[in-house]
Tab-separated table of C-alpha atoms in Angstrom:
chain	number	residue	atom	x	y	z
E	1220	UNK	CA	-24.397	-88.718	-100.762
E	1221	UNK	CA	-20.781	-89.136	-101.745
E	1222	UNK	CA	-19.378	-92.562	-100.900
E	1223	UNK	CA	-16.532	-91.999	-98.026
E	1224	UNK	CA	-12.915	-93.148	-99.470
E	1225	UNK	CA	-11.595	-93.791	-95.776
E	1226	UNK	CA	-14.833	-95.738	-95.065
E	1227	UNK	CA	-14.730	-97.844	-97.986
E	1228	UNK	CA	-10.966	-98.837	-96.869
E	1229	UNK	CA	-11.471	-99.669	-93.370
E	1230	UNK	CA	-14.407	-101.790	-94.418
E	1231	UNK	CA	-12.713	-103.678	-97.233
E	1232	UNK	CA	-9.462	-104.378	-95.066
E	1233	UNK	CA	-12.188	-106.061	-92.726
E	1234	UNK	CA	-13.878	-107.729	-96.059
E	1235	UNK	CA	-10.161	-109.932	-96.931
E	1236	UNK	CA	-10.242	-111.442	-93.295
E	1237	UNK	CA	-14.319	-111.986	-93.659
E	1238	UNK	CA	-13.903	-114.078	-96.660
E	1239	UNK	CA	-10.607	-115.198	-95.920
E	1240	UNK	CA	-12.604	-117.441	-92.945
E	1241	UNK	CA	-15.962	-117.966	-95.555
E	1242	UNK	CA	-15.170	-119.493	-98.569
E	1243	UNK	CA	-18.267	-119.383	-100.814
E	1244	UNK	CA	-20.032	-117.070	-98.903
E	1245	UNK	CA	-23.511	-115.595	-99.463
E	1246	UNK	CA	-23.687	-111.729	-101.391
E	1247	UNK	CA	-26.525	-110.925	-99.348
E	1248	UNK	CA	-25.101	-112.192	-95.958
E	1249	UNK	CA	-21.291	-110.676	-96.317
E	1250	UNK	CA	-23.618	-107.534	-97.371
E	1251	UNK	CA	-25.843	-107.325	-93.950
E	1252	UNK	CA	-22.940	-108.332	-92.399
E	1253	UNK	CA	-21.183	-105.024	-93.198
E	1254	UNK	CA	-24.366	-103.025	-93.029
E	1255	UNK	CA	-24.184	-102.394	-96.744
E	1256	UNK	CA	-25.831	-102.779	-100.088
E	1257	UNK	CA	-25.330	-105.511	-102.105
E	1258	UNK	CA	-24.558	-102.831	-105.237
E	1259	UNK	CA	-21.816	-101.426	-103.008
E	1260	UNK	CA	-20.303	-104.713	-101.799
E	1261	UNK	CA	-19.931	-105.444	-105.612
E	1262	UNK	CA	-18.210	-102.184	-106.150
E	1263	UNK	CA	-15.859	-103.451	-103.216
E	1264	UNK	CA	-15.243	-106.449	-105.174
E	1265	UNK	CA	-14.235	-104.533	-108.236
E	1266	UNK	CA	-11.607	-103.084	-106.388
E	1267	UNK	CA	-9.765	-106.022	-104.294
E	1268	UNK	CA	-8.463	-107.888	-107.327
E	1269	UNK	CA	-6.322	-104.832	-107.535
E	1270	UNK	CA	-4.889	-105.316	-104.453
E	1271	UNK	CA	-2.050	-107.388	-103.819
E	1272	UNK	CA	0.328	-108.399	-100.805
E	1273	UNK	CA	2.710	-105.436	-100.813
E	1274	UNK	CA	2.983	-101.798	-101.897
E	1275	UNK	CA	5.431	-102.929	-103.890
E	1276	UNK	CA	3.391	-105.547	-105.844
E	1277	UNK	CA	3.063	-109.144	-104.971
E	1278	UNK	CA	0.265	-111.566	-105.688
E	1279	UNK	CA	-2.663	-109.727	-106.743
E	1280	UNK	CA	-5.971	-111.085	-104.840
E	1281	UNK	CA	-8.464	-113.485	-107.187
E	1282	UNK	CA	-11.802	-112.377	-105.349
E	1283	UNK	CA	-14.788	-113.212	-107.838
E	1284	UNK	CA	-17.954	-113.723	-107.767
E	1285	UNK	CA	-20.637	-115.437	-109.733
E	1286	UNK	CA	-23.718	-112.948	-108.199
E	1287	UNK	CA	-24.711	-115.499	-105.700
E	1288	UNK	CA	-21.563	-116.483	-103.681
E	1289	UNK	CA	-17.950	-115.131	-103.108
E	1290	UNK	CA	-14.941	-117.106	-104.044
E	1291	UNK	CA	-11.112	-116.276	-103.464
E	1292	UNK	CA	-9.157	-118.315	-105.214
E	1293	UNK	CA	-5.878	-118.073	-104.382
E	1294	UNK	CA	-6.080	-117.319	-100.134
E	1295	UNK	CA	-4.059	-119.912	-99.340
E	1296	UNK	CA	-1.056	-118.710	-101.817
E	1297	UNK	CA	-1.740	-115.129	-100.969
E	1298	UNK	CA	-0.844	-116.154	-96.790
E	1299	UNK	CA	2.130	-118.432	-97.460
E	1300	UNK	CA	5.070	-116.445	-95.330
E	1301	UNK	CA	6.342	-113.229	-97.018
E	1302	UNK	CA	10.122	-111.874	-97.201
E	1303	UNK	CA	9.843	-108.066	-96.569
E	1304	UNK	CA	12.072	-105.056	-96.847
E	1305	UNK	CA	14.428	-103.617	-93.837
E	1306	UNK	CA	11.718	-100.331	-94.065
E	1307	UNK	CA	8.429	-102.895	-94.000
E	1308	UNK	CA	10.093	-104.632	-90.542
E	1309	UNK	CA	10.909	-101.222	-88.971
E	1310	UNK	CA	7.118	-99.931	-89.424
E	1311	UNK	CA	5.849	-103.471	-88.246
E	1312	UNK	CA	8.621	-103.536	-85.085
E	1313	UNK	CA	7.276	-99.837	-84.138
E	1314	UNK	CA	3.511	-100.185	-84.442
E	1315	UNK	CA	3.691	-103.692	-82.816
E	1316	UNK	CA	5.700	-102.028	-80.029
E	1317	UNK	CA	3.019	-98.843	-79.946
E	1318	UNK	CA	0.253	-101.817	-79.904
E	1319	UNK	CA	1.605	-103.604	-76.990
E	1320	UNK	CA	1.659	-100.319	-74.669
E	1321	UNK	CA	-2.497	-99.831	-75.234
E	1322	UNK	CA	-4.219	-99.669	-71.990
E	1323	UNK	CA	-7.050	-102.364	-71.788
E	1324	UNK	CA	-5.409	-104.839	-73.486
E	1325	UNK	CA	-6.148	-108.302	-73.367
E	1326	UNK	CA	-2.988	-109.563	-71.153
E	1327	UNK	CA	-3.427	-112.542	-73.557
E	1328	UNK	CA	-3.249	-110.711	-76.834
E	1329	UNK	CA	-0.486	-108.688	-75.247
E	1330	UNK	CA	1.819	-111.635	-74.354
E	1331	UNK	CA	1.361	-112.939	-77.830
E	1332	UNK	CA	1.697	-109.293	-79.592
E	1333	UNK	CA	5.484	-109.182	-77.357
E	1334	UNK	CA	6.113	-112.911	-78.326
E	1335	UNK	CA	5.335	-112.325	-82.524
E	1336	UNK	CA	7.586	-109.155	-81.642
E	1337	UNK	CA	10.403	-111.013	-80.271
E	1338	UNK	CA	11.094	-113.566	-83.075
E	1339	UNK	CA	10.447	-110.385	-85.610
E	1340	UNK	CA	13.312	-108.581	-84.176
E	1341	UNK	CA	15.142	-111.423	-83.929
E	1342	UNK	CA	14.782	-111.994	-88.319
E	1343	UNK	CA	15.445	-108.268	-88.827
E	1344	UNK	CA	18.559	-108.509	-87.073
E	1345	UNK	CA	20.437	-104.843	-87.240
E	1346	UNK	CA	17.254	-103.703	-88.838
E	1347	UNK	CA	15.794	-103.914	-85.255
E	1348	UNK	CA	17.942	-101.564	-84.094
E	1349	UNK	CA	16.683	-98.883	-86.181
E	1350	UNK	CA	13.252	-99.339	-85.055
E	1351	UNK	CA	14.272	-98.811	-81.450
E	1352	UNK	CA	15.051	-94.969	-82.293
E	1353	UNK	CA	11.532	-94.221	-83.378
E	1354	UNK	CA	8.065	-94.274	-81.211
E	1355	UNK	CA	4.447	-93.711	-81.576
E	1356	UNK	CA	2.550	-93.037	-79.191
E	1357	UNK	CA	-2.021	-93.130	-79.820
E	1358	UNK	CA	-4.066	-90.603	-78.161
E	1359	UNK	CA	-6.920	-91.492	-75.711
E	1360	UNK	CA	-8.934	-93.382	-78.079
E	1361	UNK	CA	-6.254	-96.154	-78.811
E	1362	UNK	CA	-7.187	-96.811	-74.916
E	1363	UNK	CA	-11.201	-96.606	-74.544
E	1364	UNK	CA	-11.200	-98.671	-77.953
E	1365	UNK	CA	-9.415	-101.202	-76.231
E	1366	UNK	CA	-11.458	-100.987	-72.946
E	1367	UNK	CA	-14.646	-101.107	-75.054
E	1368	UNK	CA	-13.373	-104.085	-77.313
E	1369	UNK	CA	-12.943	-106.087	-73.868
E	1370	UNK	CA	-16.200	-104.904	-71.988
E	1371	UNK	CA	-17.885	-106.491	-75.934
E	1372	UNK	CA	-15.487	-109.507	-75.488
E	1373	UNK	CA	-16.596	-110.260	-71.952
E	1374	UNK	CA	-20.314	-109.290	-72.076
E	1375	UNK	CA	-19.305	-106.384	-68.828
E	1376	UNK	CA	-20.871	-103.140	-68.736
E	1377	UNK	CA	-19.202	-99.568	-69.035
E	1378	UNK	CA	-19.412	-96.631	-67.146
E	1379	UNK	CA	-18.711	-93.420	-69.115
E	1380	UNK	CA	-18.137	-89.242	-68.679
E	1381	UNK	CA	-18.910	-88.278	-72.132
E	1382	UNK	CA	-19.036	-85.088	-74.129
E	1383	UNK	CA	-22.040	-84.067	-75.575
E	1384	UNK	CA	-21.257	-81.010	-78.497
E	1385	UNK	CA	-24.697	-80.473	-79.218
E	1386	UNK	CA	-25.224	-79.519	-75.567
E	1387	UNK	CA	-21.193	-78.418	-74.540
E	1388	UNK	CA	-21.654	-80.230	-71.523
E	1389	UNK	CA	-20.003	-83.615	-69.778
E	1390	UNK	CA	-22.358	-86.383	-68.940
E	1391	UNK	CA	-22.361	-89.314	-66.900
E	1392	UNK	CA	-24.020	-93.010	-67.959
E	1393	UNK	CA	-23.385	-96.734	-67.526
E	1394	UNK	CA	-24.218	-98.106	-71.355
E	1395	UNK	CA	-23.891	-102.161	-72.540
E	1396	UNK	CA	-22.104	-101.960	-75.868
E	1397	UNK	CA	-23.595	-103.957	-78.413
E	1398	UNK	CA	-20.602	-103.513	-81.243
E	1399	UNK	CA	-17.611	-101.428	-82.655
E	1400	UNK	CA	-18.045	-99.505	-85.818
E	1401	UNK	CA	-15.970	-96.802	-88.527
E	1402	UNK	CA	-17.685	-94.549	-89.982
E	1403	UNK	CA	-15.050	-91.695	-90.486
E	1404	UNK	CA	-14.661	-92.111	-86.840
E	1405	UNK	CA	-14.814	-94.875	-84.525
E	1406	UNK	CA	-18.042	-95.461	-82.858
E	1407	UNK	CA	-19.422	-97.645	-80.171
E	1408	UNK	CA	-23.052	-98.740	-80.858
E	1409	UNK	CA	-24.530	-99.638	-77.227
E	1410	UNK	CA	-28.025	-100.109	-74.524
E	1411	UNK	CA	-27.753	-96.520	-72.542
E	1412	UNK	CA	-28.829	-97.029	-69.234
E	1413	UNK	CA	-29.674	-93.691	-68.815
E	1414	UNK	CA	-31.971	-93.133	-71.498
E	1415	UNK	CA	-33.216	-96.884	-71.484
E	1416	UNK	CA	-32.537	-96.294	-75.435
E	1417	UNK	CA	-30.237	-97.327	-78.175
E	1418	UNK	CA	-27.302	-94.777	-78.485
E	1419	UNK	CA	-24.384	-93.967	-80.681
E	1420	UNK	CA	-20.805	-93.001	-78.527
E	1421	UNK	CA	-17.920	-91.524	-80.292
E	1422	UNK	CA	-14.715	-92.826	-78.687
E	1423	UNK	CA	-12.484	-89.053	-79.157
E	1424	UNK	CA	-15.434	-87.958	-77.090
E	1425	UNK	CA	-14.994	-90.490	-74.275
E	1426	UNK	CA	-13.130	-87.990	-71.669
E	1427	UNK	CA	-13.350	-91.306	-68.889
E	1428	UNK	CA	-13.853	-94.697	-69.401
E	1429	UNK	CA	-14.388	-97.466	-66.422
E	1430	UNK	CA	-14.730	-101.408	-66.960
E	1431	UNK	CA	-18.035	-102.812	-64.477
E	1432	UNK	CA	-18.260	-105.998	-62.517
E	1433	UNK	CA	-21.944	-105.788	-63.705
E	1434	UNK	CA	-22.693	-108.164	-66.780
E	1435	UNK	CA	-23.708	-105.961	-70.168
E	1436	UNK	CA	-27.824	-107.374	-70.592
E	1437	UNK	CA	-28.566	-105.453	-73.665
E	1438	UNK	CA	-32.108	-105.855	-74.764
E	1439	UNK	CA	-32.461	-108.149	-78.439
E	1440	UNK	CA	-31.620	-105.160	-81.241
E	1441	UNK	CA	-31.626	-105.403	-84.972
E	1442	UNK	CA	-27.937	-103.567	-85.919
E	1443	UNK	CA	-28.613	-100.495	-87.598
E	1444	UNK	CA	-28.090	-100.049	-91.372
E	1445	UNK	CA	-25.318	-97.783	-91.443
E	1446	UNK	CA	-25.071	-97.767	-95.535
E	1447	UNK	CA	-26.119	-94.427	-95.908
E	1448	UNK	CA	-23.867	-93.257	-93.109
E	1449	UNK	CA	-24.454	-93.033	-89.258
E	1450	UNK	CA	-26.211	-89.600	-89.894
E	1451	UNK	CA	-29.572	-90.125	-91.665
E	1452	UNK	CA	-31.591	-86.992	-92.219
E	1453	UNK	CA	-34.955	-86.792	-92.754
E	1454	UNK	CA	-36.540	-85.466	-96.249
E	1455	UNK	CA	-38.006	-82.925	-93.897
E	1456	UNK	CA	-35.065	-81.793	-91.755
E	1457	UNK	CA	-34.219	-78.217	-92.559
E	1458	UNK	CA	-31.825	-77.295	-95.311
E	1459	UNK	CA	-28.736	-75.671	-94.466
E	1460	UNK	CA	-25.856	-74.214	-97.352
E	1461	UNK	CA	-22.036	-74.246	-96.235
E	1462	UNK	CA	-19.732	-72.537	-99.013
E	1463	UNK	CA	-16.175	-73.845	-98.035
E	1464	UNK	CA	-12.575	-73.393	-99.914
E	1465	UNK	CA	-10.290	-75.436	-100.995
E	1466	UNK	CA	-9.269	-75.987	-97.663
E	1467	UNK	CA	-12.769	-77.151	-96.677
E	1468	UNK	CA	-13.125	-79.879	-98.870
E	1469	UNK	CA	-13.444	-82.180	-96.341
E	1470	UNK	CA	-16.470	-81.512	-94.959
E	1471	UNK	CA	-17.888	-83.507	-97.934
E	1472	UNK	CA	-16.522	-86.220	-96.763
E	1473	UNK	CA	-17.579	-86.485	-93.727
E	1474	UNK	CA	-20.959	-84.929	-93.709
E	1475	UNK	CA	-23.888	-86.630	-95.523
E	1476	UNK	CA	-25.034	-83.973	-97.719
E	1477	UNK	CA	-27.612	-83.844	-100.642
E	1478	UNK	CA	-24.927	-81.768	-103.251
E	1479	UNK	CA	-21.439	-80.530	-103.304
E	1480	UNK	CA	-21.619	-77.837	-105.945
E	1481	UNK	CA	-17.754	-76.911	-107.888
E	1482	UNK	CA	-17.049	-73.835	-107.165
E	1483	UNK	CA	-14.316	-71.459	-109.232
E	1484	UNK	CA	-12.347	-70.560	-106.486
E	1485	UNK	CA	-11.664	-75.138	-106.024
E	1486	UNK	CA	-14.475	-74.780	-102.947
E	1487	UNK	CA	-17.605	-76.198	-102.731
E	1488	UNK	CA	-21.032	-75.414	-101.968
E	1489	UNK	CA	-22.619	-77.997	-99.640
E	1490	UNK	CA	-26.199	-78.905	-99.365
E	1491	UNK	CA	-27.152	-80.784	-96.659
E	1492	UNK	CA	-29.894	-81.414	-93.929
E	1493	UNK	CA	-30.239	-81.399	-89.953
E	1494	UNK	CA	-32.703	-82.172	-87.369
E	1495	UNK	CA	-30.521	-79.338	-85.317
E	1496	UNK	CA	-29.130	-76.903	-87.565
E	1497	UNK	CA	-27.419	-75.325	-85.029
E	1498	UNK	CA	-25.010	-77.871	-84.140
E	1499	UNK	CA	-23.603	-76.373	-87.646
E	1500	UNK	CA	-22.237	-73.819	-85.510
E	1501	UNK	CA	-19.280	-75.458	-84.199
E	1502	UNK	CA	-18.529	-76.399	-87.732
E	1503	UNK	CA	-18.611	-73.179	-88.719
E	1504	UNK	CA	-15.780	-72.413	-85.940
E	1505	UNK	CA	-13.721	-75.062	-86.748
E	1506	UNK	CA	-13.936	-74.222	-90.680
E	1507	UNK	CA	-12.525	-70.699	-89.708
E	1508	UNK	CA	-11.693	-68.861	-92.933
E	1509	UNK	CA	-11.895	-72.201	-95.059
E	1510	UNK	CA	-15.929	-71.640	-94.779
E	1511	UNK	CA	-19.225	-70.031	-93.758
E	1512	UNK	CA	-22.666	-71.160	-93.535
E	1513	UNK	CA	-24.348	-68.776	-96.170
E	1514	UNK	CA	-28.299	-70.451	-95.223
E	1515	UNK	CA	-30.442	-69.766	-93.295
E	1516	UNK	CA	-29.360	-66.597	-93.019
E	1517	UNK	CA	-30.233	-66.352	-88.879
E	1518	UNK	CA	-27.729	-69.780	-88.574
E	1519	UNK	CA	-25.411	-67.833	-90.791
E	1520	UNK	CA	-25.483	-64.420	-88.290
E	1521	UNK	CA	-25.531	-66.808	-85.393
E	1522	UNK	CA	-22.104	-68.684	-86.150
E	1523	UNK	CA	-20.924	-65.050	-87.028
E	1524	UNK	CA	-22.132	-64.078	-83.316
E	1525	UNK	CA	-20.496	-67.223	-81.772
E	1526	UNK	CA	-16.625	-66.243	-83.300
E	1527	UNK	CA	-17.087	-62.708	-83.104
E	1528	UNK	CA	-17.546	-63.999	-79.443
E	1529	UNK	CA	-14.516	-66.595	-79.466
E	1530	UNK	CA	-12.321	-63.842	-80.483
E	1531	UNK	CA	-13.387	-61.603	-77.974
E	1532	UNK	CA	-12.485	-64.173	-75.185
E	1533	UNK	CA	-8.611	-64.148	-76.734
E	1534	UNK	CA	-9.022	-60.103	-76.719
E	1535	UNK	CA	-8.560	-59.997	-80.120
């Protein structure tokens, strides 16, 4: 499968702070850790001594390691205070601002996000007043992510409505979440209540979120290996070909796949495997004319079926 670029960021962004806090540490631990292989925490490794403190240069980060253990060398210099542009303060004054309006915030974390805001505005000077004119504001996520982060932080339980695409229906369960993960999206890992099983939640499918009185009792769970991805298949899940344009490029980054063919046209044709090859069906909608599914042919006819029927509903 092809390694995921915006995966491989997240997780070494988390990977500084890791050994930041443990000097020395293990291969094989900071590797479970992260739920990855030890061959692709070394290719991680590779890659942070050419990172440095600014995207405009700076110290460059000494991260070795001898095979055994992890060393960086120069933390301490790489944290001593930093004198940034006017355009570096205005991004940090507006996401700062953004982070401090998330619902299900820690009041703590907020009152010390406002206070770190306070004395930044107060170096930037007129700079500040730039960053008043502009705003961002995060979509439902930002807010369950927080809600989630607390109900993991306080050992509570969550209630959820969640959307299920593989069954286009809204469903109602209390879950204890176990941990937060990225894996092109943002996941919660958690005990469903419902099911009395181990489930994965995807937080853009979270339509309402509610905080419990009730403590989170989890049963003891081994965290999954998620270095092959979150989706697994099985040798034996049926085989299912998606021919996609230039345009549809992504999918290969975002769906584990056994090949991603060149085609002449700058497409690819995508190999890839699925307990429930219909839930390709929706991706076959969303790909509009950027793709098809061209096998099996009776999943190919049936995502024909299913648009030919969308575009009916718009009278078109």
């Amino acid at each position: 499968m092809a390694p995921n670029a915006i995966d491989q960021t997240r997780r070494m962004l988390s990977l500084v702070t890791y050994l930041r806090d443990r000097p020395g540490a293990r291969v094989e631990d900071v590797a479970r850790a992260f739920g990855i292989t030890v061959d692709e925490l070394v290719s991680d490794l590779d890659v942070l001594p050419l990172c440095g403190t600014s995207f405009r240069g700076g110290d460059l980060l000494e991260i070795d390691t001898d095979g055994e253990r992890i060393w960086w060398r120069n933390a301490d210099d790489v944290a001593e205070p930093l004198r940034i542009a006017a355009d570096e303060a205005i991004a940090l004054l507006v996401a700062a601002r953004a982070v401090a309006t998330l619902p299900g915030l820690r009041e703590s974390d907020r009152d010390a996000l406002l206070r770190a805001t306070a004395k930044l505005e107060a170096a930037a000077g007129e700079t500040a007043g730039a960053s008043s004119r502009l705003s961002v504001t995060f979509e439902s996520e930002g807010g369950v992510f927080a809600d989630v982060d607390r109900a993991i932080a306080e050992r509570r339980r969550l209630w959820l409505r969640y959307y299920s695409p593989a069954r286009d229906e809204l469903t109602e369960r209390e879950i204890d979440p176990i941990r937060l993960f990225a894996v092109g999206h943002t996941y919660v890992e958690a005990w469903c209540r419902r099911t009395e099983a181990r489930r994965t939640f995807r937080l853009d499918r979270v339509a309402e979120i509610r905080l419990l009185e009730e403590p989170a009792d989890p049963p003891p769970i081994e965290p999954r290996d998620l270095s092959a991805g979150l989706v697994q298949p099985a040798p034996g899940d049926p085989e299912v070909v998606v021919e996609v344009g230039p345009g549809g490029r992504w999918v290969a980054e975002y769906y584990p796949h056994d090949s991603a063919e060149e085609l002449s046209d700058g497409g690819l044709r995508i190999t890839l495997r699925t307990p429930d090859p219909a839930s390709l069906r929706r991706l076959a909608l969303r790909l509009g004319p950027d793709g098809h599914i061209t096998s099996p042919r009776e999943l190919a006819e049936s995502a024909r079926e299913a648009a030919r029927q969308a575009l009916a509903a718009y009278g078109e």
